[in-house]
Structure formats: C-alpha cells, structure tokens
mmCIF file of C-alpha atoms in Angstrom:
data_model
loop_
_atom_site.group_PDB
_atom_site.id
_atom_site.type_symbol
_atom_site.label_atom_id
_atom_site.label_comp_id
_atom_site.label_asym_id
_atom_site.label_seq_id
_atom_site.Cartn_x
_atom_site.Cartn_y
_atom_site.Cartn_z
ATOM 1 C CA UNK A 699 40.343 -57.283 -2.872
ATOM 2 C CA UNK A 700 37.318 -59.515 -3.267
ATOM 3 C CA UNK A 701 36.793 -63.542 -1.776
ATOM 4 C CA UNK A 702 34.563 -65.326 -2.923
ATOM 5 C CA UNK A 703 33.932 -69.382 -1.315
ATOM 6 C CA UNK A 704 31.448 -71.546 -3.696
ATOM 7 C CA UNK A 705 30.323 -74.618 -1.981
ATOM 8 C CA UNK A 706 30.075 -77.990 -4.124
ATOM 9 C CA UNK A 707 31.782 -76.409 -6.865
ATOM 10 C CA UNK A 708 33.740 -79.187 -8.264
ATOM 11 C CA UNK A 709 31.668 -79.297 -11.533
ATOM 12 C CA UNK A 710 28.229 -78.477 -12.486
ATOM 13 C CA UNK A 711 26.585 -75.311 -11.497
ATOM 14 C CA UNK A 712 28.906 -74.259 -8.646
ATOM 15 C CA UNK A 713 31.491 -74.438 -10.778
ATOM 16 C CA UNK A 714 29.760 -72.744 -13.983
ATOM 17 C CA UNK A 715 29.879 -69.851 -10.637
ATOM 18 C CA UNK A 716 33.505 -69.698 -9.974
ATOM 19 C CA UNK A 717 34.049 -69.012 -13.477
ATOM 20 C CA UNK A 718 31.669 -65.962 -13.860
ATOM 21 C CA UNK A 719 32.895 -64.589 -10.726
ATOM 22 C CA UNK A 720 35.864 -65.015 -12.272
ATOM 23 C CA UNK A 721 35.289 -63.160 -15.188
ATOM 24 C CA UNK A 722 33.612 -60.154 -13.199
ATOM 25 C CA UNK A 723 36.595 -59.349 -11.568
ATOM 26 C CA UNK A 724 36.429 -61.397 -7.875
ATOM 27 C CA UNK A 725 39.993 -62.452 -6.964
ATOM 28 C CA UNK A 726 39.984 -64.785 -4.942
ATOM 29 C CA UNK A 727 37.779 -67.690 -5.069
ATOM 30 C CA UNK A 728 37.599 -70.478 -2.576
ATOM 31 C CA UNK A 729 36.003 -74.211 -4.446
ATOM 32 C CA UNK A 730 34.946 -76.350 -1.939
ATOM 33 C CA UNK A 731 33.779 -79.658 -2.325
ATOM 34 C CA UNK A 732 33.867 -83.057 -0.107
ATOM 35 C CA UNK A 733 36.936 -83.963 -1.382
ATOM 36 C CA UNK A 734 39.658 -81.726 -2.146
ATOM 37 C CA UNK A 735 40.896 -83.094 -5.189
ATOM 38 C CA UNK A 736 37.936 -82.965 -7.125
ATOM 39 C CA UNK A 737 38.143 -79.384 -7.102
ATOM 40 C CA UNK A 738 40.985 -79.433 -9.264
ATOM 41 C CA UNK A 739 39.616 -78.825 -12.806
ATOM 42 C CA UNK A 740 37.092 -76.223 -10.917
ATOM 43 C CA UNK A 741 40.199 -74.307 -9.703
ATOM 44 C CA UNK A 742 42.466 -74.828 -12.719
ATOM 45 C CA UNK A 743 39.710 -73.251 -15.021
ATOM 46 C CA UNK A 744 39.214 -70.134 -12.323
ATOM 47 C CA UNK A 745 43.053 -69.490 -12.706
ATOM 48 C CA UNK A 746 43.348 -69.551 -16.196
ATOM 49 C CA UNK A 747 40.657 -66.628 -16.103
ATOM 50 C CA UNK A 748 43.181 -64.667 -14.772
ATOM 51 C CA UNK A 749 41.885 -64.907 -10.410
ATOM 52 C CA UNK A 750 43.203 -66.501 -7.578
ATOM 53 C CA UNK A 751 41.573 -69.657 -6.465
ATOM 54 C CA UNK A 752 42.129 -72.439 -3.761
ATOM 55 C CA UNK A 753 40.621 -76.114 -3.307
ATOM 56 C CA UNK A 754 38.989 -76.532 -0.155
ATOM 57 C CA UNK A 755 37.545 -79.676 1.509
ATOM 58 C CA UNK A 756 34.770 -79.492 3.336
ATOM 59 C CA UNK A 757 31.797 -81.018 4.386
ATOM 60 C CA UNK A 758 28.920 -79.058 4.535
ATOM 61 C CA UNK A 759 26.921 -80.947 6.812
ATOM 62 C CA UNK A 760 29.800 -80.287 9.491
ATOM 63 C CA UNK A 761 29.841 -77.692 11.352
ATOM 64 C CA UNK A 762 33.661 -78.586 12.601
ATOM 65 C CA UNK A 763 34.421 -78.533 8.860
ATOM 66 C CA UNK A 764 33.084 -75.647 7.799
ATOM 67 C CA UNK A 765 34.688 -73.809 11.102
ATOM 68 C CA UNK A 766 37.733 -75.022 10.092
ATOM 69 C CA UNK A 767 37.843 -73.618 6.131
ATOM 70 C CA UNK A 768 35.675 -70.320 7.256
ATOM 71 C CA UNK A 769 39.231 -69.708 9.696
ATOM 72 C CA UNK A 770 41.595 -70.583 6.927
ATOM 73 C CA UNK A 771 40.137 -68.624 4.377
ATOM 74 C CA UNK A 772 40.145 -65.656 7.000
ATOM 75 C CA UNK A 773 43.613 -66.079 7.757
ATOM 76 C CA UNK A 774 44.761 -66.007 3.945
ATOM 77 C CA UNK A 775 42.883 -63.599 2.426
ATOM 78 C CA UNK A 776 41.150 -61.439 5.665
ATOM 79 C CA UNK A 777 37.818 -61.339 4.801
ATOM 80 C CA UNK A 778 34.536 -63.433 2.606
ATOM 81 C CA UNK A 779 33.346 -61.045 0.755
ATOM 82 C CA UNK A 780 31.026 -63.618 -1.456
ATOM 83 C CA UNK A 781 29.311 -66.733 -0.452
ATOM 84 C CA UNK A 782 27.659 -68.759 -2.381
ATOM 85 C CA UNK A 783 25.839 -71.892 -0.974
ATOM 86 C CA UNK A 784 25.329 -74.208 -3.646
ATOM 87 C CA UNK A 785 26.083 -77.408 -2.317
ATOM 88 C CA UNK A 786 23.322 -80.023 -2.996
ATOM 89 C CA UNK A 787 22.474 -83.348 -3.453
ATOM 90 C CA UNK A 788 19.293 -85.597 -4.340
ATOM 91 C CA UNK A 789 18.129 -88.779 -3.408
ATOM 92 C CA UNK A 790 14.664 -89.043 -4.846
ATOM 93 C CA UNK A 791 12.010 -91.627 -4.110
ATOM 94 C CA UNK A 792 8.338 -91.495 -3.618
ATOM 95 C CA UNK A 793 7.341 -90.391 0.210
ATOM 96 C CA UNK A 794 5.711 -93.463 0.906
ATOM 97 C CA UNK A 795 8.980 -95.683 0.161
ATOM 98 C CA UNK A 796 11.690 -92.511 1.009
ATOM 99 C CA UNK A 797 13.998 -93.866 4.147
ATOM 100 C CA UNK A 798 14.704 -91.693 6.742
ATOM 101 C CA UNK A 799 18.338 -91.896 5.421
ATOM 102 C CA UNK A 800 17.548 -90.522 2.491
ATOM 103 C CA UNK A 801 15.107 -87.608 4.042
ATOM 104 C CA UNK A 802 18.288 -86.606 6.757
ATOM 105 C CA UNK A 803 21.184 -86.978 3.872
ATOM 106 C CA UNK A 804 19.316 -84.531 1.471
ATOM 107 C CA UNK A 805 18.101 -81.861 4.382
ATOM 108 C CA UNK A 806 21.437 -82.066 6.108
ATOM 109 C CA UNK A 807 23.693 -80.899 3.474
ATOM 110 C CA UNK A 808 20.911 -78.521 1.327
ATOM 111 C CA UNK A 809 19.616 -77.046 4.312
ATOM 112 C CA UNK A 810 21.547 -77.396 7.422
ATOM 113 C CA UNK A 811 24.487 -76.994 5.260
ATOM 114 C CA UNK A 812 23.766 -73.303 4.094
ATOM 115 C CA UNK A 813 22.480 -72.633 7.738
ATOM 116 C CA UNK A 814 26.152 -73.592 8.909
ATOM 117 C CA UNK A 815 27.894 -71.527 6.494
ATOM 118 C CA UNK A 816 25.743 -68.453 6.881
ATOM 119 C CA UNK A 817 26.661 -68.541 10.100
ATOM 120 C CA UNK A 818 30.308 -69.051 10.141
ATOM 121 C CA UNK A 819 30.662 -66.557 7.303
ATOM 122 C CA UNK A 820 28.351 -63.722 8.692
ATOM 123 C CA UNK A 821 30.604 -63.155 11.513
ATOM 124 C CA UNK A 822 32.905 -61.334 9.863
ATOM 125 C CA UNK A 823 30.571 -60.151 7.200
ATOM 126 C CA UNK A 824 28.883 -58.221 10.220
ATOM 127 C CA UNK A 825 32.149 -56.620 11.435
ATOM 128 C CA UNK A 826 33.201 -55.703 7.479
ATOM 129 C CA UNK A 827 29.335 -54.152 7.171
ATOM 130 C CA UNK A 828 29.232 -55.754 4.165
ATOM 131 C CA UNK A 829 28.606 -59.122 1.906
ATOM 132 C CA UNK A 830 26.251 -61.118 0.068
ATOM 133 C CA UNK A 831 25.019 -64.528 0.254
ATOM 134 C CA UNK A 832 23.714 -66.601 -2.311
ATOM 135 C CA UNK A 833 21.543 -69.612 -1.199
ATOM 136 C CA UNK A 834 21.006 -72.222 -4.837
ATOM 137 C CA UNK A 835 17.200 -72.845 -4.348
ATOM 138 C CA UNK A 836 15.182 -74.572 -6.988
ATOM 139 C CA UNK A 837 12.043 -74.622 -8.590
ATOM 140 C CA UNK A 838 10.890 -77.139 -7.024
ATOM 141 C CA UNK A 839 11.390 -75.311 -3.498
ATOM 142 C CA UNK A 840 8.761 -73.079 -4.925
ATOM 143 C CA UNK A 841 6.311 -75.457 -6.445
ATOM 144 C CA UNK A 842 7.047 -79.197 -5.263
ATOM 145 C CA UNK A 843 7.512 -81.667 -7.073
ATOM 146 C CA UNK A 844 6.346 -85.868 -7.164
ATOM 147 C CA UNK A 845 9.268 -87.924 -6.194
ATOM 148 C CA UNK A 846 11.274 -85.322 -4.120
ATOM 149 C CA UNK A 847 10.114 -84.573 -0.336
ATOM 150 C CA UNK A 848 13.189 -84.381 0.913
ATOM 151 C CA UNK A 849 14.898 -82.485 -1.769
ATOM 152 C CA UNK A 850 12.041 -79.946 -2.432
ATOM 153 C CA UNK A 851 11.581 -79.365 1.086
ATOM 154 C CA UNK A 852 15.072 -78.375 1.659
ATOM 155 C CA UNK A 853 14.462 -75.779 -1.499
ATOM 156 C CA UNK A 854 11.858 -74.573 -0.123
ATOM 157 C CA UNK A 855 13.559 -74.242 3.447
ATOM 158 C CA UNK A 856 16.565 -72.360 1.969
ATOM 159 C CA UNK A 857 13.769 -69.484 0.576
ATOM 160 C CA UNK A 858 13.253 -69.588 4.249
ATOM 161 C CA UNK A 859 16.267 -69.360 5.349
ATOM 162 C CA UNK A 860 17.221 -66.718 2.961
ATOM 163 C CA UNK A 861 14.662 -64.295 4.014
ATOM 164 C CA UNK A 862 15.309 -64.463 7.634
ATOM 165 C CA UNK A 863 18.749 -63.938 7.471
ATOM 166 C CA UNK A 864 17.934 -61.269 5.118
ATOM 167 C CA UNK A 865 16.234 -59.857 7.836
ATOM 168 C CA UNK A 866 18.818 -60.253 10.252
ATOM 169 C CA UNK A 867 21.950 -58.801 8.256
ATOM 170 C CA UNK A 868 20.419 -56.280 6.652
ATOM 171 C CA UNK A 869 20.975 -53.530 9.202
ATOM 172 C CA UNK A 870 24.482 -54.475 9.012
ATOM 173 C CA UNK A 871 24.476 -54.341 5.130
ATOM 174 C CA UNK A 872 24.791 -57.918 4.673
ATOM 175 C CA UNK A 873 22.388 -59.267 1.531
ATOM 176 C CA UNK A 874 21.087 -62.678 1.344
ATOM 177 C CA UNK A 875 19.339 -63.623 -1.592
ATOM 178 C CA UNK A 876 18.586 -66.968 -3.402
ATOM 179 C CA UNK A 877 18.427 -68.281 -6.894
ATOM 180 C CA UNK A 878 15.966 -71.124 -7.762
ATOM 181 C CA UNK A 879 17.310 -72.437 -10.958
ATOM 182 C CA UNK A 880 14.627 -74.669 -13.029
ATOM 183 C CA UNK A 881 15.677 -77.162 -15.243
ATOM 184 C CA UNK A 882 19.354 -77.225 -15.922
ATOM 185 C CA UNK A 883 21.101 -79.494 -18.316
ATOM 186 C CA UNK A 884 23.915 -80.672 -15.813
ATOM 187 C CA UNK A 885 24.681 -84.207 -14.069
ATOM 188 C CA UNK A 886 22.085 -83.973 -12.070
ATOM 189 C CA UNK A 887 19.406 -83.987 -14.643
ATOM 190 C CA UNK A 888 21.293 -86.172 -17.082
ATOM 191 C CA UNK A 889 20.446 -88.929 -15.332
ATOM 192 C CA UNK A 890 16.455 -88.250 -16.223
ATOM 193 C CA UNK A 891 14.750 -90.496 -18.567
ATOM 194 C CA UNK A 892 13.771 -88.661 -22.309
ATOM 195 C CA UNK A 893 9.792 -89.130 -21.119
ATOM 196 C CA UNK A 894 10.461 -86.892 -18.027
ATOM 197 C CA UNK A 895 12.765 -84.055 -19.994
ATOM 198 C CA UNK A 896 9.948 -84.410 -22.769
ATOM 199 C CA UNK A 897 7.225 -83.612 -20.061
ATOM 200 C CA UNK A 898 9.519 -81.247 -18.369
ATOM 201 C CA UNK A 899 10.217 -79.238 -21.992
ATOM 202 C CA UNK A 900 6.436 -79.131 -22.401
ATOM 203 C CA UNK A 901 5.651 -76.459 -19.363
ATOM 204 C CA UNK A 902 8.844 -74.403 -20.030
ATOM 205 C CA UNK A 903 7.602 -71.491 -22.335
ATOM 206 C CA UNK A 904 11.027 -70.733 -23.723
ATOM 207 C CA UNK A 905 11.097 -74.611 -24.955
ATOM 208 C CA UNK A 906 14.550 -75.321 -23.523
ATOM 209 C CA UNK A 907 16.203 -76.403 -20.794
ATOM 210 C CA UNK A 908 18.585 -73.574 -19.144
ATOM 211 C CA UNK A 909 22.400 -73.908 -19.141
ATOM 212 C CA UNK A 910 24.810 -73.870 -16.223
ATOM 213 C CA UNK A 911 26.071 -70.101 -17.210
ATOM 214 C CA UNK A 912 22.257 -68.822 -17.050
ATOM 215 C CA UNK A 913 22.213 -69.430 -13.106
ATOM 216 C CA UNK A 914 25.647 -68.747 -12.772
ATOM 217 C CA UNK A 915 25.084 -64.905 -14.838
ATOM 218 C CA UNK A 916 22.088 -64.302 -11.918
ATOM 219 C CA UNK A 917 24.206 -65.286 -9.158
ATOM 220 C CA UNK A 918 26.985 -63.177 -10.308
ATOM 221 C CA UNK A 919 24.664 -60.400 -10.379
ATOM 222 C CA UNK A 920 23.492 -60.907 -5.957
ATOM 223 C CA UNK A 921 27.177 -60.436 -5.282
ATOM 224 C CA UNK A 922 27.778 -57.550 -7.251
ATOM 225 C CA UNK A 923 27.553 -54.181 -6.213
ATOM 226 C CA UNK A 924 24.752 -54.056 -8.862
ATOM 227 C CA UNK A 925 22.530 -55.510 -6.191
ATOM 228 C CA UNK A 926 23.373 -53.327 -3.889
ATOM 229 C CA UNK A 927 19.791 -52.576 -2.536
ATOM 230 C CA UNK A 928 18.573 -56.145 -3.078
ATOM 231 C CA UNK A 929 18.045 -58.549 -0.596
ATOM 232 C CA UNK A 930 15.454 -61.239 0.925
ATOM 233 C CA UNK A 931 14.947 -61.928 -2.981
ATOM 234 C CA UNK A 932 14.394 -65.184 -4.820
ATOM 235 C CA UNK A 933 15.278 -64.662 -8.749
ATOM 236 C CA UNK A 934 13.873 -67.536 -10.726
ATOM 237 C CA UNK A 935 16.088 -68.227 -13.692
ATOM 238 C CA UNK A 936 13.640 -71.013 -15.058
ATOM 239 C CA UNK A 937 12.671 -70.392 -18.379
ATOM 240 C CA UNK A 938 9.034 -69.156 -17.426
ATOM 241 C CA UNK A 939 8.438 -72.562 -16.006
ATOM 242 C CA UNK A 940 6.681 -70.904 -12.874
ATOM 243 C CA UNK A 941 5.927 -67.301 -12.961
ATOM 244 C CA UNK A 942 4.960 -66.800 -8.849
ATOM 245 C CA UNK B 1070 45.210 -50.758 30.218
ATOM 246 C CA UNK B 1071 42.584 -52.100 32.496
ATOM 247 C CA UNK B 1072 39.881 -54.387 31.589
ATOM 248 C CA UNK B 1073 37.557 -52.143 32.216
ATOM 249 C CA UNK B 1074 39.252 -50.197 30.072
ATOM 250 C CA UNK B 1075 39.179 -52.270 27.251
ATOM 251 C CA UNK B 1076 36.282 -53.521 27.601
ATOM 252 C CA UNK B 1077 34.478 -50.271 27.494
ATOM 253 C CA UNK B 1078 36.329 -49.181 24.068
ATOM 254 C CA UNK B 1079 34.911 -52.176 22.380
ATOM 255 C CA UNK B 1080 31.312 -51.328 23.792
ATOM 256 C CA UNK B 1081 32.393 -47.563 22.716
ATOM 257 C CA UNK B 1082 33.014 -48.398 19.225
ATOM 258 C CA UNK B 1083 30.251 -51.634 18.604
ATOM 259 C CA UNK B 1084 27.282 -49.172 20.031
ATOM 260 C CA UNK B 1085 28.318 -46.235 18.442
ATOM 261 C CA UNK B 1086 28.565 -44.709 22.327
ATOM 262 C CA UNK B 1087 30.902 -41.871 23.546
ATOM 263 C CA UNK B 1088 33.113 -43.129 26.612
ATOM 264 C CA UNK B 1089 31.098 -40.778 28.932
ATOM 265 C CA UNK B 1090 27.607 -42.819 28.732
ATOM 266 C CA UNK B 1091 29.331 -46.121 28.431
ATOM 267 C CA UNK B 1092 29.256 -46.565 32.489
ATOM 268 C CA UNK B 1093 29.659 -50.000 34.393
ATOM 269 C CA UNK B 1094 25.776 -50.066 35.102
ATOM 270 C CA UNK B 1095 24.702 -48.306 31.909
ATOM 271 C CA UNK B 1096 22.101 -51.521 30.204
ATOM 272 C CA UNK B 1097 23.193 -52.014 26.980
ATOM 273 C CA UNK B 1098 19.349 -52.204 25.781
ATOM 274 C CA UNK B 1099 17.068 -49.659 28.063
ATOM 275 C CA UNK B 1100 20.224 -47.136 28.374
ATOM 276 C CA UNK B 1101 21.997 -47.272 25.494
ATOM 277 C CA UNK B 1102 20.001 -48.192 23.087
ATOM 278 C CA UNK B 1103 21.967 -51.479 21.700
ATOM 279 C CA UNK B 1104 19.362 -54.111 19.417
ATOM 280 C CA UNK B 1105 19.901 -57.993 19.966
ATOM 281 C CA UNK B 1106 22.210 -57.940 16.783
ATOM 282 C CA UNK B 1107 24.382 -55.719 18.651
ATOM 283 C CA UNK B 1108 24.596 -57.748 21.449
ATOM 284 C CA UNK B 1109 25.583 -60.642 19.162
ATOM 285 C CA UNK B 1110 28.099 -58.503 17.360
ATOM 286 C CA UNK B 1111 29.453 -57.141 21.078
ATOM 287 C CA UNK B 1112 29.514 -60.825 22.696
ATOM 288 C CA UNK B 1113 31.351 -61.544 19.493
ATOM 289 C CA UNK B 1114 34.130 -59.199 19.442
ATOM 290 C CA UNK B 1115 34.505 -59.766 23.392
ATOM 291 C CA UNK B 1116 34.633 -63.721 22.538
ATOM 292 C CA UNK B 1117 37.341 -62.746 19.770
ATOM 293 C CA UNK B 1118 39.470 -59.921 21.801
ATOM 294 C CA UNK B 1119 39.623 -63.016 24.793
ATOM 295 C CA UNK B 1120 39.333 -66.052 23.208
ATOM 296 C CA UNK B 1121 42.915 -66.692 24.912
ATOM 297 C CA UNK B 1122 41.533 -66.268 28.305
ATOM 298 C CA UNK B 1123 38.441 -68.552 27.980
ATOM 299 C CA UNK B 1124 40.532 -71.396 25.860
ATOM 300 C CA UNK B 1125 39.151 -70.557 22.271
ATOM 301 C CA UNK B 1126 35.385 -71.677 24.045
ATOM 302 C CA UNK B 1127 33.043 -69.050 23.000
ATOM 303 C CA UNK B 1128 30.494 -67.955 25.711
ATOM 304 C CA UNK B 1129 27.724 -70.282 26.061
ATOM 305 C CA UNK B 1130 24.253 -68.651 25.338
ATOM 306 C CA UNK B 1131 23.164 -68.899 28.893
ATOM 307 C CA UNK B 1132 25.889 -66.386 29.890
ATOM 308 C CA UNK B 1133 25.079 -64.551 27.413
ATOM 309 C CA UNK B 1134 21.576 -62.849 29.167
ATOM 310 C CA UNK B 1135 23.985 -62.093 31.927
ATOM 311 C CA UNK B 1136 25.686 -59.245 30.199
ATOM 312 C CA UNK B 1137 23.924 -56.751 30.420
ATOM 313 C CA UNK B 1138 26.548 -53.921 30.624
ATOM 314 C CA UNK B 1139 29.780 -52.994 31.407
ATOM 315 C CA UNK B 1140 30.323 -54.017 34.523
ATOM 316 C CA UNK B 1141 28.834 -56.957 33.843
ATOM 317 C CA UNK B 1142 31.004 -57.933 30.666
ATOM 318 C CA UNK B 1143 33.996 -57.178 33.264
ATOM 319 C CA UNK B 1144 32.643 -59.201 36.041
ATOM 320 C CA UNK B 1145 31.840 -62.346 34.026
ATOM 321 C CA UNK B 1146 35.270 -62.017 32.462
ATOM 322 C CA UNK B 1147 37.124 -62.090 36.217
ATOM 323 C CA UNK B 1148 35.662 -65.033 36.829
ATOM 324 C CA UNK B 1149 36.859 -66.993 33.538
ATOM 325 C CA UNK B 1150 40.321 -65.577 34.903
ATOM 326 C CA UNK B 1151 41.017 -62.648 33.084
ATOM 327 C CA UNK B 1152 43.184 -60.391 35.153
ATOM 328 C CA UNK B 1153 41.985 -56.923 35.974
ATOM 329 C CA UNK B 1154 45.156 -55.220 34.341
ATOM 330 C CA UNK B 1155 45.831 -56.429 30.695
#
C-alpha cells in the first residue's frame, strides 16, 4: 500500500503528477486543491489509470486546513507515504510597484505552504521510518528572475527548506528533495506574451519549452524507491537553461 | 498498568533502551543517549498515547525542556490530570 497527497493538483503540473504516480504503481493518491471540486477531472483521470484517488480541499496557507486533511487521509488509508508540494501561485510585478499583498499571497502559499505540510506529514513519516517529499521549486529560485521577487524568492526558499528538512529526516529515513522545473508550457506560462517565450526559447539549449510529463517523470522518480539514497537534492528538469 | 509503566515502554521502544536503564532520573540526552529528533519523536508519541488526557492540546514547547526523563514525563503528566493507574 502506497499514499500519495499532491497539493494544487487540479490541473497543470500537479496534476501531470498524479497521473505518473499513477502509472508507477502508487494507490492511493490524495488531489488537493482550494476547492474541492476542481479536483474532479484530476481525480477522474487518476482512476481511470487503474489507482485510488480522493479530492481534497485544502488551503495551503492554513495550517487548520492542512491539519485537518493530513488526519483524514491518516484515518483512511494509515499512512503518507508520498508528498508532493506543488502548490503555487504568481503574482508578478516589478519590486518597486509589488504590494505587500502580492509579496505575502505568493510567499504564504509557495513557501509557508510546503513548510506546513512538511510538518503535518513528517509526523508520521518519522514513526513509519520512511517517505519522501517533493518540494516544486523553479528555475527562477535558482537564478532570479526581473518581475518576480516574491515568487522567485519563495523558489529559492523552498531549496532552503528542502535541504534542512533533508537534514532533519534523514536519520529517520525520510527524503526531501526538490524539483525546479524551467519553462513549462502550462497555464501559468500561457499567459506570457510571444516576445518573452521568444527570449525565453533563445537561452534554452534544447530549443523547447518542457512539457508537464517531463517534471512530473523526475518527481516520480524522488518518491520511488529508485531514490532511495537521494536526498537534500534539487534536480533541474529545464532544458539546459541553467546548468549550476 | 501504571503510568510509569507506560510511559517507560514508549521511552523503551522510541530510544532503542532496555527497561533496566530506562530509570525515572535516567536524562534522556547525557544518560541515554537520545538526539533532539528523538525528543521530538518521544514528546510526540506521549502527545498521541494522551492526547485524551490533555484535550487533543499538544504540549506547548516551553514544557517541552522540562522533560527531561522519566520521571519527569510522569510528573508533568499528573499534573495535566492523568491518573497514576491507567
């Protein structure tokens, strides 16, 4: 028996997750999203791969609410085996003109959010000696970028994060690891103008922009038993876009 | 069972500890060799094995210093009301 919970995993990335985990064999998989019923598709596409999946509000940025699904998930399936935090959001803006709203928004549900489920699922990773956590980084966490403060700083804070708590599980056999995706054709870079993608495809070596599936394939690989001996990592799946 | 008694079977079993060095004033860190992650993991399971006692309220990080050992654990639970025989 495997559980897996993927935060923000209505659509995009997080969900391009479920499915792999899916596929690999995980059984049960917990989507989580702010609302509950956007989860639907999410979950309908996990079960027709053959696992078990639930829709699961919560909010991230609550502690109460994440408290709250971390006990029900317990309770039905005894144990999270498989976390994944991949909720995000942007709000970009250049510093000068970024409101504090928009600084607080972005921080509180990239960063504190992952902070608040690590630590509501490592409790009983710690007693099961085992368990891997995926923090969704980004490029930009690694190499800033114009126009996002607030959303590369909370990147760049989940690294961080990841690496402490690596430190701090690992006796106990709990991985943490992060993924910092680089440009990925989803909704959140639809939105871009074709002058930024143009600039953007012009310091990507392999010419493209990466697909949902290619972060989804290196997350998949953290929580498998593959990865057994790998932790505190960051695994760049960005095209060759920055080579640290 | 006692308390005491249960009590010292968590310590026992979170410290890796026979029952025999696991005594009320043995210190978790200078005599039995326990690491600040196994306090956490120890204050845990206590908080989980009496959450009934202490109203689902886990214990608040200032407490936590306090307990220090066995009889300690045992003491601070008396005094949130948890009776000496279980």
């Amino acid at each position: 028996m495997s559980t897996a919970i993927v935060t923000g995993s209505a659509r995009g990335i997080g969900r391009a997750i479920c499915e792999k985990l899916a596929k690999d064999g995980v059984e049960n998989i917990v989507v989580c999203d702010v609302k509950a019923e956007w989860c639907e598709e999410t979950v309908e596409a996990v079960k027709a791969l053959g696992a078990n999946a639930i829709a699961m509000e919560i909010n991230v940025a609550d502690g109460a609410s994440i408290e709250a699904g971390v006990d029900a998930i317990i309770k039905q399936f005894g144990a999270i085996d498989i976390c994944v935090n991949n909720a995000g959001i942007t709000r970009d803006g250049l510093l000068m003109r970024m409101t504090e709203e928009d600084w607080d928004s972005v921080l509180d549900i990239n960063l504190k959010g992952a902070f608040l489920m690590t630590k509501a699922v490592s409790r009983n990773m710690l007693r099961a000696r085992k368990g891997s956590i995926i923090n969704i980084a980004s490029v930009v966490g690694l190499m800033g970028n114009a126009g996002q403060c607030n959303y590369s700083a909370s990147k760049g804070g989940l690294v961080a994060l990841t690496k402490s708590a690596a430190r701090e599980l690992g006796a106990r056999g709990v991985r943490v690891n992060a993924v910092a995706p680089g440009f990925i054709k989803s909704k959140m870079t639809d939105v871009l103008t074709d002058d930024v993608k143009n600039r953007m495809l012009s310091v990507i070596p392999m010419g493209k922009f990466g697909e949902v599936e290619d972060v989804a394939n290196a997350v998949a690989f953290l929580a498998s038993d593959a990865a057994a001996y790998i932790t505190g990592q960051v695994i760049s799946v960005n095209g060759g876009m920055l080579m640290p | 069972m006692t308390l005491e008694e249960k009590v010292k079977t968590i310590i026992c079993e979170t410290l890796s500890r026979g029952a025999e060095e696991v005594t009320p004033a043995a210190d978790f860190i200078n005599d039995l060799g326990a690491d600040s992650l196994d306090l956490a993991e120890l204050v845990m399971k206590i908080e989980d094995e009496f959450k009934d006692n202490m109203a689902g309220e886990s214990i608040p990080e200032e407490d936590v210093a306090s307990l220090k050992s066995l009889g300690a654990i045992v003491e601070y639970l008396k005094s949130k009301g948890v009776p000496a025989e279980l």
